[in-house]
C-alpha positions as a Python dict, from the first residue, in 0.01 Angstrom:
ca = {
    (1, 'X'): (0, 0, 0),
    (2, 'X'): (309, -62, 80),
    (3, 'X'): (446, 294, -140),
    (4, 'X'): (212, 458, 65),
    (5, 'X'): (423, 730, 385),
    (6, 'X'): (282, 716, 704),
    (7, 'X'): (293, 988, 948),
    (8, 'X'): (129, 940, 1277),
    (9, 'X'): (127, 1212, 1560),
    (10, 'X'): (112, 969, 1830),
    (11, 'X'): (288, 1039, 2135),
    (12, 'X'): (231, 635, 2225),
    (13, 'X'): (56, 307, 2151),
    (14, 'X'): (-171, 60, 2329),
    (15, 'X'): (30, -242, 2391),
    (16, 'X'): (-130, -539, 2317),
    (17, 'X'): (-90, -975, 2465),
    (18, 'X'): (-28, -1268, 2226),
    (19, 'X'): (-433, -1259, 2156),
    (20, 'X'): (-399, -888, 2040),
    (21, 'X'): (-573, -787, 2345),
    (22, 'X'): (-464, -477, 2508),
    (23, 'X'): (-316, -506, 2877),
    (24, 'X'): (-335, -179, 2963),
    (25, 'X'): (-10, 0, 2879),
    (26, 'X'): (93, 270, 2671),
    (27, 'X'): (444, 206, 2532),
    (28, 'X'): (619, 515, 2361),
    (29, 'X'): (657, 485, 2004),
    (30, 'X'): (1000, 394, 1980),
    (31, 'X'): (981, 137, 2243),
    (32, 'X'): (1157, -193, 2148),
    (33, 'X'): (1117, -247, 1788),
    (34, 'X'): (1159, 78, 1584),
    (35, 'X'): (885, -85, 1353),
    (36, 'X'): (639, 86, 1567),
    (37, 'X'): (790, 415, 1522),
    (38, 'X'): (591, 666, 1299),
    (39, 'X'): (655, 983, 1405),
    (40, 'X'): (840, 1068, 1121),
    (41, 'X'): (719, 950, 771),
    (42, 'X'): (823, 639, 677),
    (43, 'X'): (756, 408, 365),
    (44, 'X'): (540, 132, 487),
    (45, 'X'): (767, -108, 279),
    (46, 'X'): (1020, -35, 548),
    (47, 'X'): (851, -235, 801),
    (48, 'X'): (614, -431, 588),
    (49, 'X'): (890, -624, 436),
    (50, 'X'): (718, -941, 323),
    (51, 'X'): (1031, -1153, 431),
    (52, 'X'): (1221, -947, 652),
    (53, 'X'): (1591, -981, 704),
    (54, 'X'): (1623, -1113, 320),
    (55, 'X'): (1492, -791, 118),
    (56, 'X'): (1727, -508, 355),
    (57, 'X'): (1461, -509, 631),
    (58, 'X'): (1628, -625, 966),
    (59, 'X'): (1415, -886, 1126),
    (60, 'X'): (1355, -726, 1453),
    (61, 'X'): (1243, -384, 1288),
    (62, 'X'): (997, -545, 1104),
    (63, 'X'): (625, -582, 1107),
    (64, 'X'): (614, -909, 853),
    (65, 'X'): (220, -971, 997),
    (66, 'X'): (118, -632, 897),
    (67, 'X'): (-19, -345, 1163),
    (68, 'X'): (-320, -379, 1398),
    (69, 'X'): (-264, -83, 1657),
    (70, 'X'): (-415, 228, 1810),
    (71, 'X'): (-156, 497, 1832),
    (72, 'X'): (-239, 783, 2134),
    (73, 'X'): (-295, 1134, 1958),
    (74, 'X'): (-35, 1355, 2074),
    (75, 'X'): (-197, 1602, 2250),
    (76, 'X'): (28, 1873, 2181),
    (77, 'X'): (20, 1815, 1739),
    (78, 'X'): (-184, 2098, 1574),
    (79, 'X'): (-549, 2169, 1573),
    (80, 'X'): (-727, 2240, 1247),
    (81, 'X'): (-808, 2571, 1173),
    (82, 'X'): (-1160, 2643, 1074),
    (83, 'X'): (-1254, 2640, 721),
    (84, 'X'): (-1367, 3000, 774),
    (85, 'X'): (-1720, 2945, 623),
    (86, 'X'): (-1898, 3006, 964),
    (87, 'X'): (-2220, 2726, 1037),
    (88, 'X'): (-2190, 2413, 1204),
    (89, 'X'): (-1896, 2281, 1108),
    (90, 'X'): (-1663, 2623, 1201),
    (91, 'X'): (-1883, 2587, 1555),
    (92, 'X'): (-1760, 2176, 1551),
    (93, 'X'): (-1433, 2278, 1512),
    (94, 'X'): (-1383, 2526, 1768),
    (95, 'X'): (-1582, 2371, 1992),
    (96, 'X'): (-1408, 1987, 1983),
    (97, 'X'): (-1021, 2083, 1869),
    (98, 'X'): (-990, 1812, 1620),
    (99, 'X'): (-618, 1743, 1628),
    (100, 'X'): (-367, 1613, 1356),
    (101, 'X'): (-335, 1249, 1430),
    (102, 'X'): (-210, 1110, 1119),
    (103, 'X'): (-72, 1187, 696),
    (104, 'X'): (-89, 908, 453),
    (105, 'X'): (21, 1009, 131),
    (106, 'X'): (100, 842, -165),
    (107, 'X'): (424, 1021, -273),
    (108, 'X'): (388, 1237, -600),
    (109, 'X'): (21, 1219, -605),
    (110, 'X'): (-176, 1261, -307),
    (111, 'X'): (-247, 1289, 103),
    (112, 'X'): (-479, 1277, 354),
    (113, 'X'): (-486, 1452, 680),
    (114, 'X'): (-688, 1272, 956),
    (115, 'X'): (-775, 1522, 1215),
    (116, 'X'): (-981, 1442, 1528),
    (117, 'X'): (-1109, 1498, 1870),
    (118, 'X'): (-1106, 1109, 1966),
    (119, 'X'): (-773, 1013, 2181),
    (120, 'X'): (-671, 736, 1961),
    (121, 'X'): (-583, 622, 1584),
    (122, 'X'): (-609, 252, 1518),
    (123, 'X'): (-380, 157, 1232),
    (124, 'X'): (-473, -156, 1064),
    (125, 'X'): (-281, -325, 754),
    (126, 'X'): (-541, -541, 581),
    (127, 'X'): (-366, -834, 751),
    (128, 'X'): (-693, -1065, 704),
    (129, 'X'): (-782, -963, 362),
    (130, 'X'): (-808, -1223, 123),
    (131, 'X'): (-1122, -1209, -71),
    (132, 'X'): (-1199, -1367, -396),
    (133, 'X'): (-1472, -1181, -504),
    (134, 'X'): (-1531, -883, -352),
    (135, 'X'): (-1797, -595, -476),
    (136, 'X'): (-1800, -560, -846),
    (137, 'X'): (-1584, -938, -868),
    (138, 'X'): (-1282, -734, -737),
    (139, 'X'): (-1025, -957, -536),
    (140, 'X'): (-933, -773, -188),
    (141, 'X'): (-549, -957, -99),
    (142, 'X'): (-383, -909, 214),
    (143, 'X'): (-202, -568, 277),
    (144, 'X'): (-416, -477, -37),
    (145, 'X'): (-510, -98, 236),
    (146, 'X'): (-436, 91, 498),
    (147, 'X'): (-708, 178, 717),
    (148, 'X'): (-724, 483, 984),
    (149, 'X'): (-982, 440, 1212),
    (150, 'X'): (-1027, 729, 1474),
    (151, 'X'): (-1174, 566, 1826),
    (152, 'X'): (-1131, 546, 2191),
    (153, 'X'): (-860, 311, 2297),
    (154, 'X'): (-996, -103, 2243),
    (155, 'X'): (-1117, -236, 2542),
    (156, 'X'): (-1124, 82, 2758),
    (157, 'X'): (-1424, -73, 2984),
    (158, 'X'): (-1233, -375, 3080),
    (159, 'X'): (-852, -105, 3126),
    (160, 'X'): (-885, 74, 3479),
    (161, 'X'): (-558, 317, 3375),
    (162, 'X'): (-727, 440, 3003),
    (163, 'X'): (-969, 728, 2963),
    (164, 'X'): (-1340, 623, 3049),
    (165, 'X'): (-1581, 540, 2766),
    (166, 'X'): (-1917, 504, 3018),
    (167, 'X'): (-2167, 727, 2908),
    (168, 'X'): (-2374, 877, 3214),
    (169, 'X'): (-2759, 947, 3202),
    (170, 'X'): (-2738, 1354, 3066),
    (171, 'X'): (-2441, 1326, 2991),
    (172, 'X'): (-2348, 1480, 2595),
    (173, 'X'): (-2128, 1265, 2339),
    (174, 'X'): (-1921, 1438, 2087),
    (175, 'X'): (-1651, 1405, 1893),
    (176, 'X'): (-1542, 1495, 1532),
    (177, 'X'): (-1321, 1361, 1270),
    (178, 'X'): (-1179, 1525, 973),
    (179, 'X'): (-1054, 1433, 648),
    (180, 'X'): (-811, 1655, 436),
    (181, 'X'): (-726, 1556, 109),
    (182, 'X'): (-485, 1742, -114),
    (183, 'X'): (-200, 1672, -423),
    (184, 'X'): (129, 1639, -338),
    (185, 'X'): (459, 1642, -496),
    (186, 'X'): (721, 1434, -457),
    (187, 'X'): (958, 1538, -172),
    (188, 'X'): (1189, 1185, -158),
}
C-alpha cells in the first residue's frame, strides 16, 4: 500500500476531535499539516512513514497512524462521460453527474478512477487491521489497503452546517458511484 499514488479531488476535509468525531468543519486540504494534502498525487509512503522524522519524512507532515478521513468532492473536478451504450446506466450518468473524486494507481501497472454523485470520499488506511487468519488463512496487517468509500459526510444528523441526510416521506434517493479501472505506465 504504501507504493500505491493517491489523487483526491477534494476541495476540503471533515475535521475531526481527539475521538475521531467530526466537529463540524471543513478545513482546506492544505490546512496545517501538508500530510492531508492530496490534490496532487503523492506516494502514500510520503506521509505513511512508519517512523517519521527518522526515514526523510518530517514529523509534522506525517500521518504515522495511517488515514481515517472524508475528503469533500470538489465540485468543480470532471464529470464522467457516458459510456455511450445508451440504457440505464448512460440515463444514471446524465441524470446524477458522477464526479471524479479520487485516482489510486499503482505506478507501472494499474488505476482506478472513483467517480460519484455522493459529496464526500472517506479515505481509510487499514489502521486497525491485524488479522491472523483471515478468509482462505490469509493474514490482513495494518496498512495492508487502502479503502475509498464514497458517502455523505460522518455524522451529518448530529452537524447543523453539513448537507442534510433526512430522507422525507416521497422524497427519491439516488446516487451513483463509478469505478474505472485501466493499465498504466510509469510516469515517475
Amino acid at each position: 500500500m504504501y507504493d500505491h499514488r493517491l489523487q483526491l479531488h477534494a476541495s476540503g476535509y471533515v475535521d475531526v476531535d481527539s475521538r475521531a468525531i467530526p466537529n463540524g468543519t471543513i478545513l482546506p486540504p492544505d490546512c496545517g499539516r501538508g500530510a492531508m494534502d492530496f490534490t496532487s498525487p503523492r506516494m502514500l509512503r510520503e506521509v505513511m512513514c512508519p517512523r517519521p522524522g527518522i526515514e526523510g519524512v518530517p514529523v509534522e507532515a506525517s500521518l504515522p497512524n495511517g488515514i481515517d478521513h472524508c475528503y469533500v468532492v470538489d465540485e468543480s473536478s470532471s464529470e464522467l462521460t457516458p459510456p455511450g451504450h445508451g440504457g440505464a446506466l448512460d440515463a444514471l450518468v446524465e441524470h446524477l453527474g458522477p464526479r471524479l473524486g479520487a485516482r489510486l494507481e499503482i505506478p507501472g501497472s494499474r488505476s482506478m478512477e472513483v467517480y460519484t454523485s455522493y459529496p464526500g470520499i472517506q479515505v481509510y488506511t487499514g489502521n486497525f487491521l491485524d488479522i491472523e487468519a483471515g478468509r482462505d488463512g490469509k493474514h490482513f496487517s495494518r496498512h495492508g489497503a487502502v479503502c475509498l468509500e464514497t458517502q455523505h459526510f460522518p455524522d451529518a444528523p448530529n452537524q447543523p452546517s453539513f448537507p442534510s441526510t433526512v430522507l422525507r416521506p416521497g422524497e427519491v434517493y439516488e446516487h451513483l458511484t463509478v469505478h474505472r479501472f485501466s493499465q498504466v505506465s510509469d510516469r515517475g
